């Protein structure tokens, strides 16, 4: 008969502390992503003889969830997907408005849910509740799924909008146009990954609380 203790396990308190820091980090990343205008970048190369580098820079643009910035001009707001003008969009483009409605709701909603999840995690850590820690872990994983849905819909929206623009105009006009996703989208991806990590840390803390490090097991 051998008496064995799990002395090398990470304490639940340390896992909860790491999850709390991760929640703050995730909130900051998603806030920066939503508030900046570098989700979608359009870069025009001065390849044509009648186009200078300055003209190409003026034609280039970058956009976020709420507005579009062209060259050095002031940014202009995108069409309000819930406003009256959205219903005046042709029926062939209404699917773009539906996708825009989706991601402008999902991503801010995910940001708000991070705050409530973080508060719930702090309470669960203080009271050392197994069920509350399990709930918080699952909560953050579902919130990460919400963030992932918003990001995925935005990517599909951007590609569909570009395809519609190319279809409406001459293909040759886009010969020297390069489309990329910017660092704002990268921040949103990092926030998604951090939310998953926070959820897993809370689940591990709940598991460690259920198998308390001080308890020993008997192996025959």
Coordinates of N, CA and C in Angstrom, one line a residue:
X1 N 0.9 -1.2 0.0 CA 0.0 0.0 0.0 C 0.9 1.2 0.0
X2 N 0.6 2.2 -0.9 CA 1.4 3.4 -1.1 C 0.5 4.6 -0.9
X3 N 0.9 5.5 -0.1 CA 0.2 6.8 0.2 C 0.8 7.8 -0.7
X4 N 0.0 8.5 -1.6 CA 0.5 9.4 -2.6 C -0.2 10.7 -2.5
X5 N 0.5 11.8 -2.5 CA -0.1 13.2 -2.5 C 0.3 13.9 -3.8
X6 N -0.6 14.7 -4.3 CA -0.4 15.5 -5.5 C 0.2 16.9 -5.1
X7 N 1.5 16.8 -4.7 CA 2.2 18.0 -4.3 C 2.6 18.9 -5.4
X8 N 2.7 18.3 -6.6 CA 3.2 19.1 -7.7 C 2.2 19.9 -8.5
X9 N 0.9 19.7 -8.1 CA -0.2 20.3 -8.8 C -0.2 21.8 -8.6
X10 N -0.6 22.6 -9.6 CA -0.7 24.1 -9.5 C -1.9 24.4 -8.6
X11 N -1.7 25.3 -7.6 CA -2.8 25.6 -6.7 C -4.0 26.3 -7.5
X12 N -5.2 26.0 -7.1 CA -6.3 26.7 -7.8 C -6.3 28.2 -7.7
X13 N -5.7 28.7 -6.6 CA -5.6 30.2 -6.4 C -4.7 30.8 -7.5
X14 N -3.6 30.1 -7.8 CA -2.7 30.6 -8.8 C -3.4 30.6 -10.2
X15 N -4.1 29.5 -10.5 CA -4.8 29.4 -11.7 C -5.9 30.5 -11.8
X16 N -6.6 30.8 -10.8 CA -7.6 31.9 -10.8 C -6.9 33.2 -11.0
X17 N -5.8 33.4 -10.4 CA -5.1 34.7 -10.5 C -4.6 34.9 -12.0
X18 N -4.1 33.8 -12.6 CA -3.8 33.9 -14.0 C -5.0 34.1 -14.9
X19 N -6.1 33.5 -14.6 CA -7.3 33.7 -15.3 C -7.8 35.1 -15.2
X20 N -7.7 35.7 -14.0 CA -8.1 37.1 -13.8 C -7.3 38.1 -14.6
X21 N -5.9 37.8 -14.7 CA -5.1 38.7 -15.5 C -5.4 38.5 -17.0
X22 N -5.7 37.2 -17.4 CA -6.0 37.0 -18.8 C -7.3 37.7 -19.1
X23 N -8.3 37.7 -18.2 CA -9.5 38.4 -18.5 C -9.3 39.9 -18.7
X24 N -8.5 40.5 -17.9 CA -8.2 41.9 -18.2 C -7.5 42.1 -19.5
X25 N -6.6 41.2 -19.8 CA -5.8 41.3 -21.1 C -6.8 41.2 -22.3
X26 N -7.7 40.2 -22.2 CA -8.7 40.0 -23.2 C -9.6 41.2 -23.4
X27 N -10.0 41.8 -22.3 CA -10.9 43.0 -22.4 C -10.1 44.1 -23.1
X28 N -8.9 44.3 -22.7 CA -8.1 45.4 -23.4 C -7.9 45.2 -24.8
X29 N -7.6 43.9 -25.2 CA -7.4 43.6 -26.6 C -8.6 43.8 -27.5
X30 N -9.7 43.3 -27.0 CA -11.0 43.5 -27.7 C -11.5 44.9 -27.8
X31 N -11.2 45.7 -26.7 CA -11.6 47.1 -26.7 C -10.8 47.8 -27.7
X32 N -9.5 47.6 -27.8 CA -8.6 48.2 -28.8 C -9.0 47.8 -30.2
X33 N -9.4 46.6 -30.4 CA -9.8 46.1 -31.7 C -11.0 46.8 -32.2
X34 N -12.0 46.8 -31.3 CA -13.3 47.4 -31.7 C -13.2 48.9 -31.9
X35 N -12.3 49.6 -31.2 CA -12.2 51.1 -31.3 C -11.3 51.6 -32.3
X36 N -10.5 50.7 -33.0 CA -9.6 51.2 -34.0 C -10.1 50.9 -35.4
X37 N -9.5 51.5 -36.4 CA -9.9 51.4 -37.8 C -9.0 50.7 -38.8
X38 N -8.4 49.7 -38.3 CA -7.4 49.0 -39.1 C -7.8 47.5 -39.2
X39 N -9.0 47.2 -39.4 CA -9.5 45.9 -39.7 C -9.3 45.5 -41.1
X40 N -9.5 46.4 -42.0 CA -9.5 46.1 -43.5 C -8.7 47.2 -44.2
X41 N -7.6 46.7 -44.9 CA -6.7 47.7 -45.5 C -6.8 47.5 -47.0
X42 N -6.9 48.7 -47.7 CA -6.9 48.7 -49.2 C -5.7 49.5 -49.6
X43 N -4.7 48.9 -50.3 CA -3.5 49.6 -50.7 C -3.4 49.6 -52.2
X44 N -3.3 50.8 -52.8 CA -3.2 51.0 -54.2 C -1.7 51.3 -54.6
X45 N -1.2 50.5 -55.5 CA 0.2 50.7 -55.9 C 0.3 51.7 -57.0
X46 N 1.3 52.6 -57.0 CA 1.4 53.6 -58.1 C 2.1 53.0 -59.4
X47 N 1.4 52.0 -59.9 CA 2.0 51.2 -61.0 C 1.8 51.9 -62.4
X48 N 0.7 52.7 -62.5 CA 0.4 53.3 -63.7 C 1.2 54.6 -63.9
X49 N 1.5 54.9 -65.2 CA 2.3 56.0 -65.5 C 1.7 57.3 -65.1
X50 N 0.3 57.4 -65.1 CA -0.4 58.6 -64.9 C -0.8 58.7 -63.4
X51 N -0.3 57.9 -62.5 CA -0.6 57.9 -61.1 C 0.6 58.0 -60.3
X52 N 0.7 59.1 -59.5 CA 1.9 59.3 -58.7 C 1.7 58.6 -57.4
X53 N 2.8 58.6 -56.6 CA 2.7 57.9 -55.3 C 1.8 58.6 -54.4
X54 N 1.6 59.9 -54.5 CA 0.7 60.7 -53.6 C -0.7 60.3 -54.0
X55 N -1.0 60.2 -55.3 CA -2.4 59.8 -55.7 C -2.7 58.4 -55.2
X56 N -1.7 57.5 -55.3 CA -2.0 56.1 -54.8 C -2.3 56.1 -53.3
X57 N -1.6 57.0 -52.6 CA -1.8 57.1 -51.2 C -3.2 57.6 -50.8
X58 N -3.6 58.6 -51.6 CA -4.9 59.1 -51.4 C -6.0 58.1 -51.7
X59 N -5.8 57.2 -52.7 CA -6.8 56.2 -53.1 C -6.8 55.0 -52.1
X60 N -5.7 54.9 -51.3 CA -5.6 53.8 -50.3 C -6.5 54.1 -49.2
X61 N -7.0 53.1 -48.5 CA -7.9 53.3 -47.3 C -7.8 52.2 -46.3
X62 N -8.3 52.5 -45.1 CA -8.4 51.5 -44.1 C -9.7 51.8 -43.3
X63 N -10.3 50.7 -42.8 CA -11.6 50.8 -42.2 C -11.7 49.9 -41.0
X64 N -12.6 50.2 -40.2 CA -12.9 49.5 -39.0 C -14.4 49.0 -39.0
X65 N -14.9 48.8 -37.8 CA -16.3 48.3 -37.7 C -17.3 49.4 -38.0
X66 N -16.8 50.7 -37.8 CA -17.8 51.8 -37.8 C -17.5 52.8 -38.8
X67 N -16.3 52.9 -39.3 CA -16.0 54.0 -40.3 C -14.9 53.6 -41.3
X68 N -14.8 54.5 -42.3 CA -13.8 54.3 -43.4 C -13.0 55.5 -43.5
X69 N -11.6 55.3 -43.6 CA -10.7 56.4 -43.7 C -10.0 56.3 -45.0
X70 N -10.0 57.3 -45.9 CA -9.4 57.3 -47.2 C -8.2 58.3 -47.2
X71 N -7.0 57.8 -47.5 CA -5.9 58.7 -47.6 C -5.6 59.4 -46.3
X72 N -5.4 60.7 -46.5 CA -5.2 61.6 -45.3 C -6.5 62.4 -45.0
X73 N -7.6 62.0 -45.7 CA -8.9 62.7 -45.4 C -9.5 62.2 -44.1
X74 N -10.5 63.0 -43.6 CA -11.1 62.6 -42.4 C -11.9 61.3 -42.6
X75 N -12.1 60.6 -41.6 CA -12.8 59.3 -41.7 C -14.3 59.6 -41.8
X76 N -15.0 58.8 -42.5 CA -16.5 58.9 -42.7 C -17.1 57.7 -42.1
X77 N -18.3 57.8 -41.5 CA -19.0 56.6 -40.9 C -19.5 55.7 -41.9
X78 N -19.5 54.4 -41.7 CA -20.1 53.5 -42.5 C -21.6 53.6 -42.4
X79 N -22.3 53.0 -43.4 CA -23.8 53.0 -43.3 C -24.3 52.3 -42.0
X80 N -25.3 53.0 -41.4 CA -25.8 52.4 -40.2 C -26.7 51.2 -40.6
X81 N -26.3 50.0 -40.1 CA -27.1 48.8 -40.6 C -28.5 48.7 -39.9
X82 N -28.7 49.6 -38.9 CA -30.0 49.6 -38.3 C -30.8 50.9 -38.6
X83 N -30.2 51.7 -39.5 CA -30.9 53.0 -39.8 C -31.8 52.8 -41.0
X84 N -32.4 53.9 -41.4 CA -33.4 53.9 -42.5 C -32.7 53.7 -43.8
X85 N -31.4 54.3 -43.9 CA -30.7 54.2 -45.2 C -30.3 52.7 -45.5
X86 N -30.3 51.9 -44.5 CA -29.9 50.5 -44.8 C -31.0 49.8 -45.5
X87 N -32.3 50.2 -45.4 CA -33.4 49.6 -46.1 C -33.5 50.1 -47.5
X88 N -32.7 51.1 -47.8 CA -32.7 51.7 -49.2 C -31.6 51.0 -50.1
X89 N -30.8 50.1 -49.5 CA -29.8 49.4 -50.2 C -30.5 48.3 -51.1
X90 N -30.0 48.1 -52.3 CA -30.7 47.1 -53.2 C -30.8 45.8 -52.6
X91 N -31.8 45.0 -53.0 CA -32.0 43.7 -52.5 C -30.8 42.8 -52.7
X92 N -30.0 43.0 -53.8 CA -28.9 42.1 -54.0 C -27.7 42.3 -53.0
X93 N -27.8 43.4 -52.3 CA -26.8 43.7 -51.3 C -27.3 43.7 -49.9
X94 N -28.5 43.2 -49.7 CA -29.0 43.2 -48.3 C -28.3 42.1 -47.5
X95 N -27.7 41.1 -48.1 CA -27.0 40.1 -47.3 C -25.8 40.7 -46.6
X96 N -25.2 41.8 -47.3 CA -24.1 42.5 -46.7 C -24.5 43.3 -45.4
X97 N -25.7 43.9 -45.5 CA -26.2 44.6 -44.4 C -26.5 43.6 -43.2
X98 N -27.0 42.5 -43.5 CA -27.3 41.5 -42.5 C -26.1 41.0 -41.8
X99 N -25.0 40.8 -42.6 CA -23.7 40.4 -41.9 C -23.2 41.6 -41.1
X100 N -23.3 42.8 -41.6 CA -22.8 44.0 -40.8 C -23.6 44.1 -39.5
X101 N -24.9 43.9 -39.5 CA -25.7 43.9 -38.3 C -25.2 42.9 -37.3
X102 N -24.8 41.7 -37.8 CA -24.4 40.6 -37.0 C -23.1 40.9 -36.2
X103 N -22.0 41.4 -37.0 CA -20.8 41.6 -36.3 C -20.7 42.8 -35.4
X104 N -21.5 43.9 -35.7 CA -21.5 45.1 -34.9 C -22.3 44.8 -33.6
X105 N -23.1 43.7 -33.5 CA -23.7 43.3 -32.3 C -22.9 42.3 -31.5
X106 N -22.4 41.3 -32.2 CA -21.7 40.2 -31.6 C -20.4 40.6 -30.9
X107 N -19.6 41.5 -31.5 CA -18.3 41.8 -30.9 C -18.5 42.8 -29.7
X108 N -19.3 43.8 -29.8 CA -19.5 44.6 -28.5 C -20.2 43.8 -27.4
X109 N -21.1 42.9 -27.8 CA -21.7 42.1 -26.8 C -20.7 41.2 -26.1
X110 N -19.8 40.6 -26.9 CA -18.7 39.8 -26.3 C -17.9 40.6 -25.4
X111 N -17.6 41.8 -25.7 CA -16.8 42.7 -24.8 C -17.5 42.9 -23.5
X112 N -18.8 43.1 -23.5 CA -19.6 43.3 -22.3 C -19.6 42.0 -21.5
X113 N -19.8 40.9 -22.1 CA -19.8 39.6 -21.4 C -18.5 39.3 -20.8
X114 N -17.4 39.8 -21.3 CA -16.1 39.6 -20.7 C -16.1 40.2 -19.3
X115 N -16.6 41.4 -19.2 CA -16.7 42.1 -17.9 C -17.5 41.3 -16.9
X116 N -18.7 40.8 -17.3 CA -19.5 40.0 -16.3 C -18.8 38.7 -16.0
X117 N -18.1 38.1 -17.0 CA -17.4 36.9 -16.7 C -16.3 37.1 -15.7
X118 N -15.6 38.2 -15.9 CA -14.4 38.5 -15.0 C -14.9 38.7 -13.6
X119 N -16.0 39.4 -13.4 CA -16.6 39.6 -12.1 C -17.0 38.3 -11.4
X120 N -17.6 37.5 -12.2 CA -18.1 36.2 -11.8 C -16.9 35.3 -11.4
X121 N -15.8 35.4 -12.1 CA -14.6 34.7 -11.8 C -13.9 35.1 -10.5
X122 N -13.9 36.4 -10.3 CA -13.4 37.0 -9.0 C -14.2 36.4 -7.8
X123 N -15.5 36.5 -7.9 CA -16.4 36.0 -6.9 C -16.1 34.5 -6.6
X124 N -16.1 33.7 -7.7 CA -15.8 32.3 -7.6 C -14.5 32.0 -6.9
X125 N -13.5 32.8 -7.2 CA -12.2 32.6 -6.6 C -12.2 32.9 -5.2
X126 N -12.9 33.9 -4.8 CA -12.9 34.3 -3.3 C -13.7 33.3 -2.5
X127 N -14.8 32.8 -3.0 CA -15.6 31.9 -2.2 C -15.2 30.4 -2.4
X128 N -14.2 30.2 -3.4 CA -13.7 28.9 -3.6 C -14.9 27.9 -3.9
X129 N -15.7 28.3 -4.9 CA -16.9 27.5 -5.2 C -16.5 26.6 -6.5
X130 N -16.6 25.3 -6.4 CA -16.4 24.5 -7.5 C -17.4 24.7 -8.6
X131 N -18.6 24.8 -8.3 CA -19.7 25.0 -9.3 C -19.6 26.3 -10.0
X132 N -19.3 27.4 -9.2 CA -19.1 28.7 -9.8 C -17.9 28.8 -10.7
X133 N -16.8 28.1 -10.3 CA -15.6 28.1 -11.2 C -15.9 27.4 -12.5
X134 N -16.6 26.3 -12.4 CA -17.0 25.5 -13.6 C -17.9 26.4 -14.5
X135 N -18.8 27.0 -13.9 CA -19.7 27.9 -14.7 C -19.0 29.0 -15.4
X136 N -18.0 29.7 -14.6 CA -17.2 30.8 -15.2 C -16.4 30.3 -16.3
X137 N -15.8 29.1 -16.2 CA -15.0 28.5 -17.3 C -15.8 28.3 -18.5
X138 N -16.9 27.6 -18.4 CA -17.8 27.4 -19.5 C -18.3 28.7 -20.1
X139 N -18.6 29.7 -19.2 CA -19.0 31.0 -19.7 C -18.0 31.7 -20.6
X140 N -16.7 31.6 -20.2 CA -15.7 32.3 -21.0 C -15.5 31.5 -22.3
X141 N -15.7 30.2 -22.3 CA -15.5 29.4 -23.6 C -16.7 29.8 -24.5
X142 N -17.9 30.0 -24.0 CA -19.0 30.4 -24.8 C -18.8 31.8 -25.3
X143 N -18.3 32.7 -24.5 CA -18.0 34.1 -24.9 C -16.9 34.1 -26.0
X144 N -15.9 33.2 -25.9 CA -14.9 33.1 -27.0 C -15.6 32.6 -28.3
X145 N -16.6 31.7 -28.2 CA -17.3 31.3 -29.4 C -18.1 32.5 -30.0
X146 N -18.6 33.4 -29.2 CA -19.2 34.6 -29.6 C -18.3 35.5 -30.4
X147 N -17.1 35.7 -29.8 CA -16.1 36.5 -30.4 C -15.6 35.9 -31.8
X148 N -15.4 34.6 -31.8 CA -15.1 33.9 -33.0 C -16.1 34.1 -34.1
X149 N -17.4 34.0 -33.7 CA -18.5 34.2 -34.7 C -18.4 35.6 -35.3
X150 N -18.2 36.6 -34.4 CA -18.2 38.0 -34.9 C -17.0 38.2 -35.8
X151 N -15.8 37.6 -35.5 CA -14.7 37.8 -36.4 C -14.9 37.1 -37.7
X152 N -15.4 35.9 -37.7 CA -15.7 35.1 -38.9 C -16.7 35.8 -39.8
X153 N -17.7 36.3 -39.2 CA -18.7 37.0 -40.0 C -18.1 38.3 -40.6
X154 N -17.3 39.0 -39.9 CA -16.6 40.2 -40.5 C -15.7 39.8 -41.7
X155 N -15.0 38.7 -41.6 CA -14.1 38.3 -42.7 C -15.0 37.9 -43.9
X156 N -16.0 37.2 -43.7 CA -16.9 36.8 -44.8 C -17.6 38.1 -45.4
X157 N -17.9 39.1 -44.5 CA -18.5 40.3 -45.0 C -17.5 41.1 -45.9
X158 N -16.3 41.2 -45.4 CA -15.3 41.9 -46.2 C -15.0 41.3 -47.5
X159 N -14.9 40.0 -47.6 CA -14.7 39.3 -48.9 C -15.9 39.5 -49.8
X160 N -17.1 39.4 -49.3 CA -18.3 39.5 -50.1 C -18.4 40.9 -50.6
X161 N -18.1 41.9 -49.7 CA -18.2 43.3 -50.2 C -17.2 43.6 -51.3
X162 N -16.0 43.1 -51.2 CA -15.0 43.3 -52.2 C -15.4 42.6 -53.5
X163 N -16.0 41.4 -53.4 CA -16.4 40.7 -54.6 C -17.6 41.5 -55.3
X164 N -18.5 42.1 -54.5 CA -19.5 42.9 -55.1 C -19.0 44.1 -55.8
X165 N -18.0 44.7 -55.2 CA -17.4 45.9 -55.7 C -16.7 45.6 -57.1
X166 N -16.0 44.5 -57.1 CA -15.3 44.1 -58.4 C -16.4 43.8 -59.4
X167 N -17.5 43.2 -59.0 CA -18.5 42.8 -60.0 C -19.2 44.1 -60.6
X168 N -19.3 45.1 -59.7 CA -20.0 46.3 -60.2 C -19.1 47.2 -61.1
X169 N -17.8 47.1 -60.9 CA -16.9 48.0 -61.7 C -16.0 47.1 -62.6
X170 N -15.2 47.8 -63.4 CA -14.3 47.0 -64.3 C -13.2 46.3 -63.5
X171 N -12.9 45.1 -63.9 CA -11.9 44.3 -63.2 C -10.5 45.0 -63.3
X172 N -10.3 45.7 -64.4 CA -9.0 46.3 -64.6 C -8.7 47.4 -63.6
X173 N -9.7 48.0 -63.0 CA -9.5 49.0 -62.0 C -8.9 48.5 -60.7
X174 N -9.0 47.2 -60.5 CA -8.5 46.5 -59.3 C -7.2 45.8 -59.5
X175 N -6.6 46.0 -60.7 CA -5.3 45.3 -61.0 C -4.2 45.6 -60.1
X176 N -4.1 46.8 -59.6 CA -3.0 47.2 -58.7 C -3.5 47.5 -57.3
X177 N -4.7 46.9 -56.9 CA -5.2 47.1 -55.6 C -5.0 45.8 -54.8
X178 N -4.4 46.0 -53.6 CA -4.1 44.9 -52.7 C -4.9 45.0 -51.4
X179 N -5.6 43.9 -51.1 CA -6.5 43.9 -49.9 C -5.9 43.0 -48.9
X180 N -5.8 43.5 -47.7 CA -5.3 42.8 -46.5 C -6.1 43.1 -45.3
X181 N -6.0 42.2 -44.3 CA -6.6 42.5 -43.0 C -5.5 43.1 -42.1
X182 N -5.9 44.1 -41.3 CA -5.0 44.8 -40.5 C -4.8 44.3 -39.0
X183 N -4.1 45.1 -38.3 CA -3.7 44.7 -36.9 C -4.9 44.8 -36.0
X184 N -5.9 45.5 -36.3 CA -7.1 45.5 -35.4 C -7.8 44.1 -35.4
X185 N -7.8 43.5 -36.6 CA -8.3 42.1 -36.6 C -7.4 41.2 -35.9
X186 N -6.1 41.4 -35.9 CA -5.2 40.6 -35.2 C -5.4 40.7 -33.7
X187 N -5.7 41.9 -33.2 CA -6.0 42.1 -31.8 C -7.3 41.3 -31.4
X188 N -8.3 41.3 -32.3 CA -9.5 40.5 -32.0 C -9.2 39.0 -31.9
X189 N -8.3 38.5 -32.8 CA -7.9 37.1 -32.7 C -7.2 36.8 -31.4
X190 N -6.3 37.7 -31.0 CA -5.6 37.5 -29.7 C -6.6 37.5 -28.5
X191 N -7.6 38.4 -28.6 CA -8.6 38.4 -27.6 C -9.4 37.1 -27.5
X192 N -9.7 36.6 -28.7 CA -10.4 35.3 -28.7 C -9.5 34.2 -28.1
X193 N -8.2 34.1 -28.4 CA -7.4 33.1 -27.9 C -7.2 33.3 -26.4
X194 N -7.2 34.5 -25.9 CA -7.1 34.8 -24.4 C -8.3 34.3 -23.7
X195 N -9.5 34.6 -24.3 CA -10.8 34.1 -23.7 C -10.8 32.6 -23.6
X196 N -10.3 31.9 -24.6 CA -10.3 30.4 -24.5 C -9.3 30.0 -23.3
X197 N -8.2 30.7 -23.2 CA -7.2 30.4 -22.2 C -7.8 30.6 -20.8
X198 N -8.5 31.8 -20.7 CA -9.1 32.1 -19.4 C -10.1 31.0 -19.0
X199 N -11.0 30.6 -20.0 CA -11.9 29.6 -19.7 C -11.3 28.3 -19.2
X200 N -10.2 27.9 -19.9 CA -9.5 26.7 -19.5 C -8.9 26.8 -18.1
X201 N -8.4 27.9 -17.8 CA -7.8 28.1 -16.5 C -8.8 28.0 -15.4
X202 N -10.0 28.6 -15.6 CA -11.0 28.5 -14.6 C -11.5 27.0 -14.4
X203 N -11.6 26.3 -15.5 CA -12.0 24.9 -15.5 C -10.9 24.1 -14.7
X204 N -9.6 24.4 -15.0 CA -8.5 23.7 -14.3 C -8.6 24.0 -12.8
X205 N -8.9 25.3 -12.5 CA -9.0 25.7 -11.1 C -10.1 24.9 -10.4
X206 N -11.2 24.8 -11.1 CA -12.3 24.0 -10.5 C -12.0 22.6 -10.3
X207 N -11.3 22.0 -11.2 CA -10.8 20.6 -11.1 C -9.8 20.5 -9.9
X208 N -8.9 21.4 -9.8 CA -7.9 21.4 -8.7 C -8.6 21.6 -7.4
X209 N -9.7 22.4 -7.4 CA -10.4 22.6 -6.1 C -11.1 21.3 -5.7
X210 N -11.6 20.6 -6.7 CA -12.3 19.4 -6.4 C -11.4 18.3 -5.9
X211 N -10.1 18.3 -6.4 CA -9.1 17.4 -5.9 C -8.1 18.2 -5.2
X212 N -8.4 18.6 -4.0 CA -7.6 19.5 -3.2 C -6.2 19.0 -3.0
X213 N -5.2 19.9 -3.2 CA -3.8 19.5 -3.2 C -3.4 18.8 -1.8
X214 N -4.1 19.2 -0.8 CA -3.8 18.7 0.6 C -4.2 17.2 0.8
X215 N -5.1 16.8 -0.1 CA -5.7 15.5 0.1 C -4.7 14.4 -0.5
X216 N -4.6 13.3 0.0 CA -3.8 12.2 -0.5 C -4.6 11.1 -0.9
X217 N -4.1 10.3 -1.9 CA -4.8 9.2 -2.3 C -4.0 7.9 -1.9
X218 N -4.7 6.8 -1.8 CA -4.1 5.6 -1.4 C -4.1 4.6 -2.6
X219 N -3.0 4.1 -2.9 CA -2.8 3.2 -4.0 C -2.4 1.8 -3.5
X220 N -3.2 0.8 -3.8 CA -2.9 -0.5 -3.4 C -2.1 -1.3 -4.4

